[in-house]
Amino acid sequence: MSIPKRTRVHLMGSEGNGWALDSDLMTTRASLEGLKDVVDLTSWKEAEVIHSVWEWPLLQRSNMELKGKRVICHVCNNVAHIFGQPFMVHANDRISCWIAMSREAESMLRELRLPHRYVPYAVDTNTFTFALPGEVSSATLRARWSLPADKMI
């Protein structure tokens, strides 16, 4: 039995300001670290795959820097707005596969006939849990706000 080859991935694309893209990078990193049997997170130079959570820094790289690498990039809801930006003129030459993080983005990418896969937003399950703060129960909140049982609190 042969051992499957591990894929060397460089993860990038945050802004470094503690906002949404940084969170996206953090949850994507955690997801990829969960695949440690098949994925090695590595430097740009050593990577076979460049995985970016944001198209802007990726598109600042030259075609030469991307040569021979598979390039994947997240895209959120407003695909029409993003693809309307002047810097996106070379996106299709550089990005091998888009990661649609919403069904809306998936639909737009499909309509544009761009290579993509649907991978919903990652969630930090240490922060977002079903547990409610304090001693309050979901039944109490449902009664207070007149929420039906099939709605998430």
Short mmCIF file of the C-alpha atoms (twelve columns), coordinates in Angstrom:
data_MODEL
# 
_entry.id   MODEL 
# 
loop_
_atom_site.group_PDB 
_atom_site.id 
_atom_site.type_symbol 
_atom_site.label_atom_id 
_atom_site.label_alt_id 
_atom_site.label_comp_id 
_atom_site.label_asym_id 
_atom_site.label_seq_id 
_atom_site.Cartn_x 
_atom_site.Cartn_y 
_atom_site.Cartn_z 
_atom_site.pdbx_PDB_model_num 
ATOM 1   C CA . MET A 1   0.000   0.000  0.000   1 
ATOM 2   C CA . SER A 2   1.464   3.368  -0.996  1 
ATOM 3   C CA . ILE A 3   1.416   6.393  1.263   1 
ATOM 4   C CA . PRO A 4   -0.412  9.326  -0.349  1 
ATOM 5   C CA . LYS A 5   1.730   12.335 -1.166  1 
ATOM 6   C CA . ARG A 6   1.269   15.304 1.128   1 
ATOM 7   C CA . THR A 7   0.371   18.586 -0.569  1 
ATOM 8   C CA . ARG A 8   2.485   21.619 0.310   1 
ATOM 9   C CA . VAL A 9   0.206   24.649 0.774   1 
ATOM 10  C CA . HIS A 10  1.050   28.292 1.392   1 
ATOM 11  C CA . LEU A 11  -1.824  30.092 3.111   1 
ATOM 12  C CA . MET A 12  -2.081  33.867 2.717   1 
ATOM 13  C CA . GLY A 13  -4.335  36.863 2.300   1 
ATOM 14  C CA . SER A 14  -5.016  38.497 5.645   1 
ATOM 15  C CA . GLU A 15  -4.854  42.232 6.285   1 
ATOM 16  C CA . GLY A 16  -3.227  41.985 9.713   1 
ATOM 17  C CA . ASN A 17  -5.756  44.296 11.356  1 
ATOM 18  C CA . GLY A 18  -7.745  41.714 13.340  1 
ATOM 19  C CA . TRP A 19  -10.793 42.049 11.129  1 
ATOM 20  C CA . ALA A 20  -12.741 39.615 8.891   1 
ATOM 21  C CA . LEU A 21  -9.933  38.477 6.571   1 
ATOM 22  C CA . ASP A 22  -7.685  37.727 9.542   1 
ATOM 23  C CA . SER A 23  -10.455 35.642 11.058  1 
ATOM 24  C CA . ASP A 24  -10.978 33.884 7.728   1 
ATOM 25  C CA . LEU A 25  -7.275  33.109 7.551   1 
ATOM 26  C CA . MET A 26  -7.289  31.799 11.132  1 
ATOM 27  C CA . THR A 27  -10.271 29.455 10.615  1 
ATOM 28  C CA . THR A 28  -8.908  28.290 7.246   1 
ATOM 29  C CA . ARG A 29  -5.551  27.544 8.882   1 
ATOM 30  C CA . ALA A 30  -7.317  25.547 11.617  1 
ATOM 31  C CA . SER A 31  -9.254  23.623 8.956   1 
ATOM 32  C CA . LEU A 32  -6.100  22.813 6.993   1 
ATOM 33  C CA . GLU A 33  -4.254  21.821 10.165  1 
ATOM 34  C CA . GLY A 34  -7.035  19.277 10.638  1 
ATOM 35  C CA . LEU A 35  -5.799  17.704 7.407   1 
ATOM 36  C CA . LYS A 36  -2.249  17.267 8.675   1 
ATOM 37  C CA . ASP A 37  -2.032  13.777 7.160   1 
ATOM 38  C CA . VAL A 38  -2.347  15.200 3.646   1 
ATOM 39  C CA . VAL A 39  -1.471  18.923 3.898   1 
ATOM 40  C CA . ASP A 40  1.756   20.625 4.947   1 
ATOM 41  C CA . LEU A 41  1.531   24.390 5.482   1 
ATOM 42  C CA . THR A 42  4.727   25.849 4.072   1 
ATOM 43  C CA . SER A 43  6.466   28.876 2.575   1 
ATOM 44  C CA . TRP A 44  5.538   30.426 -0.766  1 
ATOM 45  C CA . LYS A 45  8.695   29.076 -2.376  1 
ATOM 46  C CA . GLU A 46  8.107   25.471 -1.270  1 
ATOM 47  C CA . ALA A 47  4.346   25.437 -1.946  1 
ATOM 48  C CA . GLU A 48  2.606   23.495 -4.701  1 
ATOM 49  C CA . VAL A 49  -0.666  25.239 -3.860  1 
ATOM 50  C CA . ILE A 50  -1.191  28.889 -2.998  1 
ATOM 51  C CA . HIS A 51  -4.374  29.284 -0.954  1 
ATOM 52  C CA . SER A 52  -5.482  32.874 -0.426  1 
ATOM 53  C CA . VAL A 53  -8.443  34.138 1.571   1 
ATOM 54  C CA . TRP A 54  -8.364  37.417 -0.388  1 
ATOM 55  C CA . GLU A 55  -7.722  38.079 -4.064  1 
ATOM 56  C CA . TRP A 56  -5.989  41.476 -3.724  1 
ATOM 57  C CA . PRO A 57  -2.588  40.389 -2.312  1 
ATOM 58  C CA . LEU A 58  -2.600  37.336 -4.537  1 
ATOM 59  C CA . LEU A 59  -3.099  39.423 -7.659  1 
ATOM 60  C CA . GLN A 60  -0.173  41.653 -6.695  1 
ATOM 61  C CA . ARG A 61  2.126   38.705 -7.403  1 
ATOM 62  C CA . SER A 62  3.626   38.259 -10.847 1 
ATOM 63  C CA . ASN A 63  2.740   35.442 -13.210 1 
ATOM 64  C CA . MET A 64  6.334   34.237 -12.801 1 
ATOM 65  C CA . GLU A 65  5.872   33.868 -9.032  1 
ATOM 66  C CA . LEU A 66  2.746   31.786 -9.638  1 
ATOM 67  C CA . LYS A 67  4.186   29.655 -12.421 1 
ATOM 68  C CA . GLY A 68  3.748   25.935 -11.762 1 
ATOM 69  C CA . LYS A 69  1.577   26.460 -8.681  1 
ATOM 70  C CA . ARG A 70  -2.096  25.724 -8.289  1 
ATOM 71  C CA . VAL A 71  -3.801  28.857 -6.972  1 
ATOM 72  C CA . ILE A 72  -7.069  28.873 -5.076  1 
ATOM 73  C CA . CYS A 73  -8.822  31.883 -3.629  1 
ATOM 74  C CA . HIS A 74  -11.885 32.546 -1.494  1 
ATOM 75  C CA . VAL A 75  -14.670 34.725 -2.838  1 
ATOM 76  C CA . CYS A 76  -17.640 35.880 -0.788  1 
ATOM 77  C CA . ASN A 77  -21.062 37.144 -1.788  1 
ATOM 78  C CA . ASN A 78  -20.640 40.062 -4.139  1 
ATOM 79  C CA . VAL A 79  -18.860 38.422 -7.049  1 
ATOM 80  C CA . ALA A 80  -20.183 41.011 -9.532  1 
ATOM 81  C CA . HIS A 81  -18.665 43.847 -7.497  1 
ATOM 82  C CA . ILE A 82  -15.338 42.066 -7.027  1 
ATOM 83  C CA . PHE A 83  -14.991 41.132 -10.696 1 
ATOM 84  C CA . GLY A 84  -15.855 44.709 -11.654 1 
ATOM 85  C CA . GLN A 85  -12.674 46.009 -9.999  1 
ATOM 86  C CA . PRO A 86  -9.811  46.982 -12.357 1 
ATOM 87  C CA . PHE A 87  -7.270  44.822 -10.519 1 
ATOM 88  C CA . MET A 88  -9.319  41.713 -11.382 1 
ATOM 89  C CA . VAL A 89  -8.406  41.938 -15.077 1 
ATOM 90  C CA . HIS A 90  -5.757  39.200 -14.665 1 
ATOM 91  C CA . ALA A 91  -7.579  37.106 -12.065 1 
ATOM 92  C CA . ASN A 92  -8.616  34.353 -14.465 1 
ATOM 93  C CA . ASP A 93  -5.028  34.003 -15.672 1 
ATOM 94  C CA . ARG A 94  -3.742  33.486 -12.143 1 
ATOM 95  C CA . ILE A 95  -6.421  31.751 -10.093 1 
ATOM 96  C CA . SER A 96  -6.986  28.054 -10.803 1 
ATOM 97  C CA . CYS A 97  -10.044 27.594 -8.619  1 
ATOM 98  C CA . TRP A 98  -12.323 29.918 -6.655  1 
ATOM 99  C CA . ILE A 99  -13.666 28.888 -3.254  1 
ATOM 100 C CA . ALA A 100 -17.273 30.079 -3.133  1 
ATOM 101 C CA . MET A 101 -18.103 30.673 0.513   1 
ATOM 102 C CA . SER A 102 -21.807 31.318 -0.062  1 
ATOM 103 C CA . ARG A 103 -24.458 29.871 -2.345  1 
ATOM 104 C CA . GLU A 104 -24.805 33.342 -3.900  1 
ATOM 105 C CA . ALA A 105 -21.111 33.374 -4.837  1 
ATOM 106 C CA . GLU A 106 -21.356 29.809 -6.113  1 
ATOM 107 C CA . SER A 107 -24.276 30.748 -8.352  1 
ATOM 108 C CA . MET A 108 -22.455 33.780 -9.776  1 
ATOM 109 C CA . LEU A 109 -19.236 31.832 -10.391 1 
ATOM 110 C CA . ARG A 110 -21.239 29.116 -12.137 1 
ATOM 111 C CA . GLU A 111 -22.905 31.752 -14.321 1 
ATOM 112 C CA . LEU A 112 -19.481 33.195 -15.184 1 
ATOM 113 C CA . ARG A 113 -18.277 29.651 -15.947 1 
ATOM 114 C CA . LEU A 114 -15.306 30.018 -13.621 1 
ATOM 115 C CA . PRO A 115 -13.737 26.969 -11.951 1 
ATOM 116 C CA . HIS A 116 -14.958 26.838 -8.369  1 
ATOM 117 C CA . ARG A 117 -15.926 24.695 -5.394  1 
ATOM 118 C CA . TYR A 118 -18.463 25.515 -2.704  1 
ATOM 119 C CA . VAL A 119 -16.921 25.511 0.770   1 
ATOM 120 C CA . PRO A 120 -19.114 27.364 3.279   1 
ATOM 121 C CA . TYR A 121 -17.697 29.853 5.754   1 
ATOM 122 C CA . ALA A 122 -15.618 28.187 8.444   1 
ATOM 123 C CA . VAL A 123 -16.800 28.687 12.014  1 
ATOM 124 C CA . ASP A 124 -14.643 28.848 15.136  1 
ATOM 125 C CA . THR A 125 -16.470 26.270 17.250  1 
ATOM 126 C CA . ASN A 126 -14.603 27.382 20.379  1 
ATOM 127 C CA . THR A 127 -16.248 30.800 20.083  1 
ATOM 128 C CA . PHE A 128 -19.596 29.920 18.518  1 
ATOM 129 C CA . THR A 129 -21.325 27.154 20.439  1 
ATOM 130 C CA . PHE A 130 -24.861 26.162 21.296  1 
ATOM 131 C CA . ALA A 131 -24.197 27.137 24.922  1 
ATOM 132 C CA . LEU A 132 -25.960 30.290 26.086  1 
ATOM 133 C CA . PRO A 133 -24.244 32.741 28.450  1 
ATOM 134 C CA . GLY A 134 -25.084 32.773 32.127  1 
ATOM 135 C CA . GLU A 135 -28.039 30.895 33.534  1 
ATOM 136 C CA . VAL A 136 -30.510 31.776 30.789  1 
ATOM 137 C CA . SER A 137 -32.192 28.895 28.954  1 
ATOM 138 C CA . SER A 138 -33.233 28.759 25.341  1 
ATOM 139 C CA . ALA A 139 -36.849 28.150 26.473  1 
ATOM 140 C CA . THR A 140 -36.762 31.437 28.432  1 
ATOM 141 C CA . LEU A 141 -35.419 33.355 25.426  1 
ATOM 142 C CA . ARG A 142 -37.935 31.744 23.068  1 
ATOM 143 C CA . ALA A 143 -40.802 32.777 25.336  1 
ATOM 144 C CA . ARG A 144 -39.425 36.319 25.845  1 
ATOM 145 C CA . TRP A 145 -38.935 36.937 22.106  1 
ATOM 146 C CA . SER A 146 -41.767 34.732 20.785  1 
ATOM 147 C CA . LEU A 147 -39.380 32.569 18.794  1 
ATOM 148 C CA . PRO A 148 -40.584 29.258 17.342  1 
ATOM 149 C CA . ALA A 149 -38.722 26.088 18.284  1 
ATOM 150 C CA . ASP A 150 -37.311 25.635 14.765  1 
ATOM 151 C CA . LYS A 151 -35.382 28.933 14.864  1 
ATOM 152 C CA . MET A 152 -31.768 29.150 16.034  1 
ATOM 153 C CA . ILE A 153 -30.939 31.252 19.091  1 
# 
